[in-house]
Amino acid sequence: MTNYFAYLNLKRLPALLVVFLLAVILPIVRAAWGFAQEPDRGDAIVSGSIADASTLIPILASDSASSEVCGLLYNGLVKYDKDLQLVGDLAESWEIQDEGLTIVFHLRRNVVWHDGRPFTARDVEFTYQKLIDPQVRTPYGGDFERVKALEVPDEFTVRVTYKEAFAPALSSWGMPILPRHVLEKEDLNTTRFARQPIGLGPYRFKSWKTQEKIELISNPAYFEHQPFIDRAIYRVIPDVSTIFLELQTQGLDSAGLTPLQFTRQTDTAFFKTHYRKFRLPSFTYVYLGYNLDHPFFRDKKVRQALNHAVDKDEIIRIVHLGLGTVCTGPFIPGSWAYNDRVKPAAFAPALARQLLAEAGWRDTDADGWLDKEGKPFSFTVITNQGNEERIRSAEIIQRRLKEIGVEMKIKVLEWSVFIHQFVNKRKFEAVILGWSLPREPDNFDIWHSSKTREGEFNFVGYSNPEVDTALVEARKIFDPEKRKIYYQRVHQLLYEDQPYMFLYVPDSLSVLHNRFRGVKPAPAGIGYNFIDWWVEKSRQRYRLTP
Amino acid sequence: MMKRNPYLKIGLTIIGLLMLITLFAPWLRSADPAQIDAAQLLMPPSSAHPFGTDQLGRDLLTRIIYGARISLSIGFIAMGIAVAVGILLGSLAGFYGRLVDTLIMRCADVMLCFPTFFLILAVVAFLEPSIFNIMAIIGLTSWMGPARLIRGEILSLKEREFIQAERALGASDARIILRHLVPNALGPVLVNATLGISAAILLETGLSFLGLGVQPPVPSWGNILIEAKSTLGVAWWIMIFPGLAILVTILGFNFIAEGLKKIIG
Amino acid sequence: MSTYIIRRLLGIIPLLFGITVVSFFIIRLAPGKPVAVEQSLNPRVSPELRLRLEKQFGLDKPLHVQYLIWMKQIVRLDFGRSYIDSRPVMEKIAERIPLTLGLNLAALVLIFLIAVPLGVRSAIKADSAFDHSVTFLSFLFFAAPTFWLALLFMQFFSIQLGWFPISGLTSLDFEYFSAWGKAGDSIRHLFLPVFVAAIGGFAGLTRYMRSNMIEALRQPYIATARAKGLPESAVLYSHALRNALLPVVTILGLSIPGLLGGSVIFESIFALPGIGRLFYEAVMTRDYPLIMAEVVITAVLTMLGNLIADISYACVDPRISYKER
């Protein structure tokens, strides 16, 4: 056996140590400090999107494609950071005064619009005025109508006074700010600005070819720093199969994936060499809502029974190929408002049967279906076209309910009809739908018993005085530590009451070309530090720079 | 008549076989076409599942066979409706001429001016996409072709001697139309209708692409085939088998139409 | 002739009126309402906005009043603004026209280039192996669902062979290309879409051309020409072909409205911003002004197409005269 240690000349030890330090430890330290390598500039990122944006005026946009592009063009006063904490954006800091009645924002200085004009408090005031203007077609007026007065004591201070303390107000100022000097004399509903916007965000608008692509270029004057990636291009590709084919030729750098694409279709050597996949919890959940005015569903026991009869894990396993978590309530899992003491009900068909029997549902005529007072337990669930996951979930629920003697028919409706004719008018027995899970946990519009008029969002007709009070009280408190007590109680009550059968929180699945560096997944996803992403010169794919 | 008409022979064989398969579907594949099997998601073809399984673990062959029932019924019934309406309106227009003709043919013009797709969407929104409604919609939006054909034939037949003779003998309008005019004008309509069946089946595929076709879990060839889009690259069998089923069937109908054309013309 | 044309043109007006009435009421009575702000359900979107918008759009007025308002605008050729993004409807349609028109024209040219020679040859060699394989192939292409064929082609030509890009109109660096580079790039992008678009029509036209040619070859003047000792090629190409092509002219007229009609399926698969998807999305979101504008345009084009077909038929076929009608 050769003694390798013989090579270790003790005299050389210090030198070796130095080499060792340089070779091993330093890179680690440097990486940890975050200056591993000076990022290269250049290249482009091409993202695939199923739909085109409708407008690039953020306060008018209600579709996700528009919001995504607007996210790079504009900033709000505040934003959520990678850990979903509210931090300053255009506002450097803020103070909450008069027990929550007043918020004072101190704005960043030296921020300029893409046309070079300075950003000031006047722009904030202007945006606010547009948000509450009844002539402007913005869907986001609600939060701002609670403002009693908005004053601009100086160019870089905004003082907002509310009629009553309103905790969600703070996050509502994440609303992108519009440039007053450009839009002052324009009609916001019809202005050309919607397709040639001027913002102050990390990217500037370059071109928009309808239903084809939107191209943005990096803003050298961005107040944080100029993004490293020169161009951000959104391509509209309406069909998911085409998106997948484009990925196979590296035609797209980033796209969302379906569970099947994530697990199997991208499980090839090609994808492993060229792409990185990301699996993060999405901020949405899918549920089956009951019309609580329906005689079948008035009884809490029946709703609890149905909850025991459906195996949510099975739905996740089949529909999302295991990429999701069981949902127990309308809060982001793991966030401060979420109550982790609420445990999902066990899948127990026998228990379900027993509960139903206690509620008076038995199979008296032995036809396999439960009945009560001569009526069989049969109802129709509606859901919208174009969402295969929901339709498939419905098919699985249908089968499980059949096993306990409950017949559930499925009706799939076109979106406009579904919303206007059925959901808004509360003309349904049960509905499968999804909600997004906003970072701001205020759920008043969905669960408060006053929100049941046509077109409002408590369309299941839920009413629980304790939940009502908790929702109202929670809105008045800014401190999350105190506020969370109310939301965790709401969470618990909702799961007990089962106005919805909470089904699952799907994972958000995406793929990104692996030439991008500086990507750091966090609770907020990956996009939060986009301006820090970069590509090594040698791996850049789009060399032509504007 | 079949002897020197290979098209007709091949076409009839294909469609005949297909009809037998759909008729005996429950005996050919005992499985329930809607049976979900979580352990068998997207399995490639094997002896248990000769055509593989789909995203919910359902046997693809079973679904194609049961889907044939739905798709063929859509084809036949939709065309039946179109031909019935077409014959009725076409013969009225051709026989009575003048105002009736103008009215009916203008109606047909109006219908032809709409993109078919617009009509279908409007009606789908009215009626929800149940199988029967899809048949009715396709039928009611494609009667114009048969109507025009019948009208044209009747216009030329009307003045022929044997019709004049019937009339002189005091035959009623209905008798003349039903006993003499329509049967004599039927040839081209038959060819047209055969092509129409395949068009209806293809149209349902298109509607399924947009999510407006037959709704799951009921299998139709359209909604089976669109699954190929979401399973691209991992389940070639979903791309190939339903596609071939449609291809062969349409081919069959078109061959029949070609054969019929030879007999008639 | 000119009186005939004028009469036909005047006839378009009542027809157009009928079409607008019917489609206006169909689309308004169909369930569902505009979903300008409800493309997704978002609790931050206040329900009041919807009511406010309905007022702004005039949707709270009785239907016949709404129709009259619309009619008044149309007479001034004002088609209104889209509900979704408030852009003028005509602007939205106009930006889609070049692509749809170009694509369809290219497909039409391709169809004629392939179908006419194939059909003629099939007819000359009727019942030969060539004839049968052409028949079989054209039936085969006709029988395949568009999106299926498109996906197969994309997988084969774009992914396996890497010949064409998958989707879209131009490369991302298009604007930096030279003129030739631009042309080549566009052709590469449009090749598959044009090819797939042509395939359905090519089958029909080949069959049509074939039967026309066979019909023409049966005519007595062909026998006369042959008897006169004309060379076979002259008989075929200057006598028979000319007559066989006459009816095809009609098809050209009838395909005019189709030139501006898009196909949603096709455009979705190839990610092309054409008219088909514009119209589809308009219907799905109940964007009434856009739907009505599309219907009017399609109807006018269809009727003009029919008229042109009839006239051109009369021009090329001296047996038809419109004088006494």
mmCIF file of C-alpha atoms in Angstrom, chain C residues 19-234:
data_model
loop_
_atom_site.group_PDB
_atom_site.id
_atom_site.type_symbol
_atom_site.label_atom_id
_atom_site.label_comp_id
_atom_site.label_asym_id
_atom_site.label_seq_id
_atom_site.Cartn_x
_atom_site.Cartn_y
_atom_site.Cartn_z
ATOM 1 C CA ILE C 19 -78.806 39.012 -40.969
ATOM 2 C CA THR C 20 -78.055 41.798 -38.536
ATOM 3 C CA VAL C 21 -81.468 41.509 -36.899
ATOM 4 C CA VAL C 22 -81.194 37.760 -36.515
ATOM 5 C CA SER C 23 -77.662 37.776 -35.206
ATOM 6 C CA PHE C 24 -78.284 40.718 -32.917
ATOM 7 C CA PHE C 25 -81.147 38.951 -31.242
ATOM 8 C CA ILE C 26 -79.484 35.547 -31.188
ATOM 9 C CA ILE C 27 -76.447 36.868 -29.446
ATOM 10 C CA ARG C 28 -78.386 39.062 -27.031
ATOM 11 C CA LEU C 29 -80.914 36.408 -26.120
ATOM 12 C CA ALA C 30 -78.251 33.777 -25.669
ATOM 13 C CA PRO C 31 -77.540 33.235 -22.013
ATOM 14 C CA GLY C 32 -74.544 34.908 -20.478
ATOM 15 C CA LYS C 33 -73.478 38.518 -20.417
ATOM 16 C CA PRO C 34 -70.291 40.355 -21.325
ATOM 17 C CA VAL C 35 -67.450 39.180 -19.147
ATOM 18 C CA ALA C 36 -65.258 42.223 -19.555
ATOM 19 C CA VAL C 37 -64.314 42.214 -15.891
ATOM 20 C CA GLU C 38 -65.093 38.644 -14.995
ATOM 21 C CA GLN C 39 -62.613 36.723 -17.050
ATOM 22 C CA SER C 40 -61.682 35.166 -13.769
ATOM 23 C CA LEU C 41 -63.497 35.303 -10.477
ATOM 24 C CA ASN C 42 -61.671 37.779 -8.285
ATOM 25 C CA PRO C 43 -63.164 38.932 -4.991
ATOM 26 C CA ARG C 44 -61.309 42.228 -5.317
ATOM 27 C CA VAL C 45 -63.355 43.044 -8.400
ATOM 28 C CA SER C 46 -66.396 44.873 -7.128
ATOM 29 C CA PRO C 47 -69.785 43.773 -8.461
ATOM 30 C CA GLU C 48 -70.781 47.437 -8.741
ATOM 31 C CA LEU C 49 -68.407 47.868 -11.659
ATOM 32 C CA ARG C 50 -70.352 45.353 -13.677
ATOM 33 C CA LEU C 51 -73.585 47.263 -13.198
ATOM 34 C CA ARG C 52 -71.824 50.507 -14.022
ATOM 35 C CA LEU C 53 -70.397 49.000 -17.196
ATOM 36 C CA GLU C 54 -73.759 47.643 -18.264
ATOM 37 C CA LYS C 55 -75.082 51.178 -18.037
ATOM 38 C CA GLN C 56 -72.143 52.601 -19.978
ATOM 39 C CA PHE C 57 -72.608 49.988 -22.689
ATOM 40 C CA GLY C 58 -76.332 50.699 -22.782
ATOM 41 C CA LEU C 59 -77.204 47.117 -21.953
ATOM 42 C CA ASP C 60 -79.919 48.218 -19.540
ATOM 43 C CA LYS C 61 -82.074 49.573 -22.369
ATOM 44 C CA PRO C 62 -84.725 47.457 -24.104
ATOM 45 C CA LEU C 63 -83.336 45.238 -26.859
ATOM 46 C CA HIS C 64 -85.005 46.946 -29.803
ATOM 47 C CA VAL C 65 -83.701 50.307 -28.622
ATOM 48 C CA GLN C 66 -80.229 48.854 -28.392
ATOM 49 C CA TYR C 67 -80.598 47.544 -31.907
ATOM 50 C CA LEU C 68 -81.676 50.926 -33.224
ATOM 51 C CA ILE C 69 -78.732 52.592 -31.513
ATOM 52 C CA TRP C 70 -76.405 50.067 -33.053
ATOM 53 C CA MET C 71 -78.035 50.497 -36.475
ATOM 54 C CA LYS C 72 -77.601 54.266 -36.289
ATOM 55 C CA GLN C 73 -73.915 53.807 -35.624
ATOM 56 C CA ILE C 74 -73.476 51.277 -38.389
ATOM 57 C CA VAL C 75 -75.007 53.554 -40.970
ATOM 58 C CA ARG C 76 -72.180 55.940 -40.165
ATOM 59 C CA LEU C 77 -69.805 52.963 -40.385
ATOM 60 C CA ASP C 78 -69.048 53.277 -36.686
ATOM 61 C CA PHE C 79 -68.773 49.792 -35.293
ATOM 62 C CA GLY C 80 -68.120 50.906 -31.737
ATOM 63 C CA ARG C 81 -65.509 49.858 -29.238
ATOM 64 C CA SER C 82 -64.734 46.458 -27.818
ATOM 65 C CA TYR C 83 -66.016 45.797 -24.312
ATOM 66 C CA ILE C 84 -62.828 44.065 -23.322
ATOM 67 C CA ASP C 85 -60.178 46.663 -23.982
ATOM 68 C CA SER C 86 -62.172 49.642 -25.251
ATOM 69 C CA ARG C 87 -60.318 49.693 -28.544
ATOM 70 C CA PRO C 88 -62.253 50.502 -31.708
ATOM 71 C CA VAL C 89 -63.635 47.254 -33.072
ATOM 72 C CA MET C 90 -62.493 48.045 -36.607
ATOM 73 C CA GLU C 91 -58.935 48.575 -35.421
ATOM 74 C CA LYS C 92 -58.986 45.177 -33.733
ATOM 75 C CA ILE C 93 -60.276 43.496 -36.852
ATOM 76 C CA ALA C 94 -57.965 45.400 -39.183
ATOM 77 C CA GLU C 95 -54.816 44.321 -37.363
ATOM 78 C CA ARG C 96 -55.804 40.679 -37.863
ATOM 79 C CA ILE C 97 -56.612 40.961 -41.554
ATOM 80 C CA PRO C 98 -53.140 40.896 -43.134
ATOM 81 C CA LEU C 99 -52.204 37.582 -41.552
ATOM 82 C CA THR C 100 -55.518 35.840 -42.150
ATOM 83 C CA LEU C 101 -55.752 37.107 -45.701
ATOM 84 C CA GLY C 102 -52.137 36.298 -46.512
ATOM 85 C CA LEU C 103 -52.336 32.846 -45.054
ATOM 86 C CA ASN C 104 -55.551 31.989 -46.847
ATOM 87 C CA LEU C 105 -54.319 33.410 -50.136
ATOM 88 C CA ALA C 106 -51.127 31.413 -49.870
ATOM 89 C CA ALA C 107 -53.131 28.301 -49.047
ATOM 90 C CA LEU C 108 -55.465 28.955 -51.973
ATOM 91 C CA VAL C 109 -52.582 29.354 -54.388
ATOM 92 C CA LEU C 110 -51.000 26.194 -53.053
ATOM 93 C CA ILE C 111 -54.283 24.330 -53.396
ATOM 94 C CA PHE C 112 -54.628 25.367 -57.020
ATOM 95 C CA LEU C 113 -51.032 24.621 -57.812
ATOM 96 C CA ILE C 114 -51.372 21.109 -56.486
ATOM 97 C CA ALA C 115 -54.981 20.270 -57.183
ATOM 98 C CA VAL C 116 -55.353 21.379 -60.782
ATOM 99 C CA PRO C 117 -52.467 19.341 -62.252
ATOM 100 C CA LEU C 118 -53.259 16.357 -60.031
ATOM 101 C CA GLY C 119 -56.930 16.438 -60.942
ATOM 102 C CA VAL C 120 -56.190 16.777 -64.654
ATOM 103 C CA ARG C 121 -53.703 13.966 -64.659
ATOM 104 C CA SER C 122 -56.057 11.768 -62.692
ATOM 105 C CA ALA C 123 -58.770 12.400 -65.231
ATOM 106 C CA ILE C 124 -56.546 11.679 -68.211
ATOM 107 C CA LYS C 125 -55.352 8.493 -66.612
ATOM 108 C CA ALA C 126 -58.721 7.677 -65.098
ATOM 109 C CA ASP C 127 -58.777 4.395 -63.191
ATOM 110 C CA SER C 128 -55.018 3.987 -63.376
ATOM 111 C CA ALA C 129 -52.921 3.291 -60.308
ATOM 112 C CA PHE C 130 -52.000 6.971 -60.323
ATOM 113 C CA ASP C 131 -55.618 8.005 -60.295
ATOM 114 C CA HIS C 132 -56.447 5.661 -57.458
ATOM 115 C CA SER C 133 -53.563 6.738 -55.297
ATOM 116 C CA VAL C 134 -54.402 10.410 -55.808
ATOM 117 C CA THR C 135 -58.004 9.673 -54.892
ATOM 118 C CA PHE C 136 -56.964 7.729 -51.857
ATOM 119 C CA LEU C 137 -54.518 10.382 -50.675
ATOM 120 C CA SER C 138 -56.929 13.216 -51.105
ATOM 121 C CA PHE C 139 -59.574 11.303 -49.180
ATOM 122 C CA LEU C 140 -57.040 10.503 -46.515
ATOM 123 C CA PHE C 141 -56.063 14.130 -45.958
ATOM 124 C CA PHE C 142 -59.659 15.197 -46.021
ATOM 125 C CA ALA C 143 -60.464 12.644 -43.326
ATOM 126 C CA ALA C 144 -57.965 13.850 -40.746
ATOM 127 C CA PRO C 145 -59.040 16.297 -38.028
ATOM 128 C CA THR C 146 -57.079 19.544 -38.499
ATOM 129 C CA PHE C 147 -55.551 19.779 -35.070
ATOM 130 C CA TRP C 148 -54.509 16.159 -35.126
ATOM 131 C CA LEU C 149 -52.759 16.575 -38.434
ATOM 132 C CA ALA C 150 -51.157 19.794 -37.255
ATOM 133 C CA LEU C 151 -49.793 18.157 -34.122
ATOM 134 C CA LEU C 152 -48.458 15.193 -36.069
ATOM 135 C CA PHE C 153 -46.754 17.483 -38.560
ATOM 136 C CA MET C 154 -45.297 19.635 -35.827
ATOM 137 C CA GLN C 155 -43.886 16.630 -34.076
ATOM 138 C CA PHE C 156 -42.435 15.221 -37.240
ATOM 139 C CA PHE C 157 -41.246 18.239 -39.209
ATOM 140 C CA SER C 158 -40.405 20.581 -36.362
ATOM 141 C CA ILE C 159 -39.179 18.318 -33.608
ATOM 142 C CA GLN C 160 -37.853 15.218 -35.357
ATOM 143 C CA LEU C 161 -36.438 16.942 -38.413
ATOM 144 C CA GLY C 162 -36.114 20.459 -37.036
ATOM 145 C CA TRP C 163 -37.083 22.006 -40.376
ATOM 146 C CA PHE C 164 -39.636 24.507 -39.210
ATOM 147 C CA PRO C 165 -40.290 26.461 -36.058
ATOM 148 C CA ILE C 166 -43.224 25.229 -33.989
ATOM 149 C CA SER C 167 -45.407 28.280 -33.824
ATOM 150 C CA GLY C 168 -45.621 32.016 -34.148
ATOM 151 C CA LEU C 169 -45.050 34.360 -37.072
ATOM 152 C CA THR C 170 -41.477 35.471 -36.868
ATOM 153 C CA SER C 171 -38.311 34.725 -34.952
ATOM 154 C CA LEU C 172 -37.617 36.833 -31.905
ATOM 155 C CA ASP C 173 -34.677 38.565 -33.545
ATOM 156 C CA PHE C 174 -36.660 39.153 -36.710
ATOM 157 C CA GLU C 175 -36.215 42.913 -36.735
ATOM 158 C CA TYR C 176 -32.435 42.552 -36.882
ATOM 159 C CA PHE C 177 -32.509 40.272 -39.932
ATOM 160 C CA SER C 178 -31.717 41.380 -43.478
ATOM 161 C CA ALA C 179 -34.547 41.601 -45.992
ATOM 162 C CA TRP C 180 -33.743 38.144 -47.317
ATOM 163 C CA GLY C 181 -33.418 36.818 -43.818
ATOM 164 C CA LYS C 182 -36.816 38.241 -43.010
ATOM 165 C CA ALA C 183 -38.418 36.663 -46.040
ATOM 166 C CA GLY C 184 -36.849 33.297 -45.313
ATOM 167 C CA ASP C 185 -37.846 33.511 -41.686
ATOM 168 C CA SER C 186 -41.457 34.288 -42.536
ATOM 169 C CA ILE C 187 -41.632 31.435 -45.004
ATOM 170 C CA ARG C 188 -40.221 28.997 -42.498
ATOM 171 C CA HIS C 189 -42.788 30.092 -39.936
ATOM 172 C CA LEU C 190 -45.724 30.018 -42.274
ATOM 173 C CA PHE C 191 -44.924 26.856 -44.156
ATOM 174 C CA LEU C 192 -46.637 24.365 -41.864
ATOM 175 C CA PRO C 193 -49.735 26.497 -41.222
ATOM 176 C CA VAL C 194 -50.236 27.110 -44.931
ATOM 177 C CA PHE C 195 -49.655 23.472 -45.697
ATOM 178 C CA VAL C 196 -52.136 22.260 -43.094
ATOM 179 C CA ALA C 197 -54.655 24.892 -44.174
ATOM 180 C CA ALA C 198 -54.308 23.775 -47.784
ATOM 181 C CA ILE C 199 -54.696 20.076 -47.148
ATOM 182 C CA GLY C 200 -58.436 20.063 -46.505
ATOM 183 C CA GLY C 201 -59.216 22.154 -49.577
ATOM 184 C CA PHE C 202 -56.779 20.387 -51.837
ATOM 185 C CA ALA C 203 -58.709 17.121 -51.557
ATOM 186 C CA GLY C 204 -61.987 18.719 -52.582
ATOM 187 C CA LEU C 205 -60.554 20.633 -55.495
ATOM 188 C CA THR C 206 -58.624 17.667 -56.860
ATOM 189 C CA ARG C 207 -61.809 15.609 -56.971
ATOM 190 C CA TYR C 208 -63.695 18.479 -58.515
ATOM 191 C CA MET C 209 -61.048 19.110 -61.133
ATOM 192 C CA ARG C 210 -60.904 15.434 -61.972
ATOM 193 C CA SER C 211 -64.632 15.072 -62.570
ATOM 194 C CA ASN C 212 -64.731 18.310 -64.580
ATOM 195 C CA MET C 213 -61.940 17.093 -66.774
ATOM 196 C CA ILE C 214 -63.556 13.713 -67.297
ATOM 197 C CA GLU C 215 -66.774 15.484 -68.186
ATOM 198 C CA ALA C 216 -64.940 17.743 -70.622
ATOM 199 C CA LEU C 217 -63.170 14.826 -72.267
ATOM 200 C CA ARG C 218 -66.522 13.206 -72.962
ATOM 201 C CA GLN C 219 -67.753 16.194 -74.955
ATOM 202 C CA PRO C 220 -68.233 15.785 -78.695
ATOM 203 C CA TYR C 221 -65.847 18.612 -79.534
ATOM 204 C CA ILE C 222 -62.990 16.595 -78.086
ATOM 205 C CA ALA C 223 -63.738 13.808 -80.513
ATOM 206 C CA THR C 224 -63.956 16.414 -83.281
ATOM 207 C CA ALA C 225 -60.627 17.854 -82.307
ATOM 208 C CA ARG C 226 -59.048 14.442 -82.228
ATOM 209 C CA ALA C 227 -60.620 13.580 -85.579
ATOM 210 C CA LYS C 228 -59.130 16.741 -87.015
ATOM 211 C CA GLY C 229 -55.784 15.225 -86.134
ATOM 212 C CA LEU C 230 -54.749 17.736 -83.501
ATOM 213 C CA PRO C 231 -51.915 16.505 -81.324
ATOM 214 C CA GLU C 232 -53.151 14.885 -78.136
ATOM 215 C CA SER C 233 -51.515 17.512 -75.922
ATOM 216 C CA ALA C 234 -53.338 20.299 -77.733
#
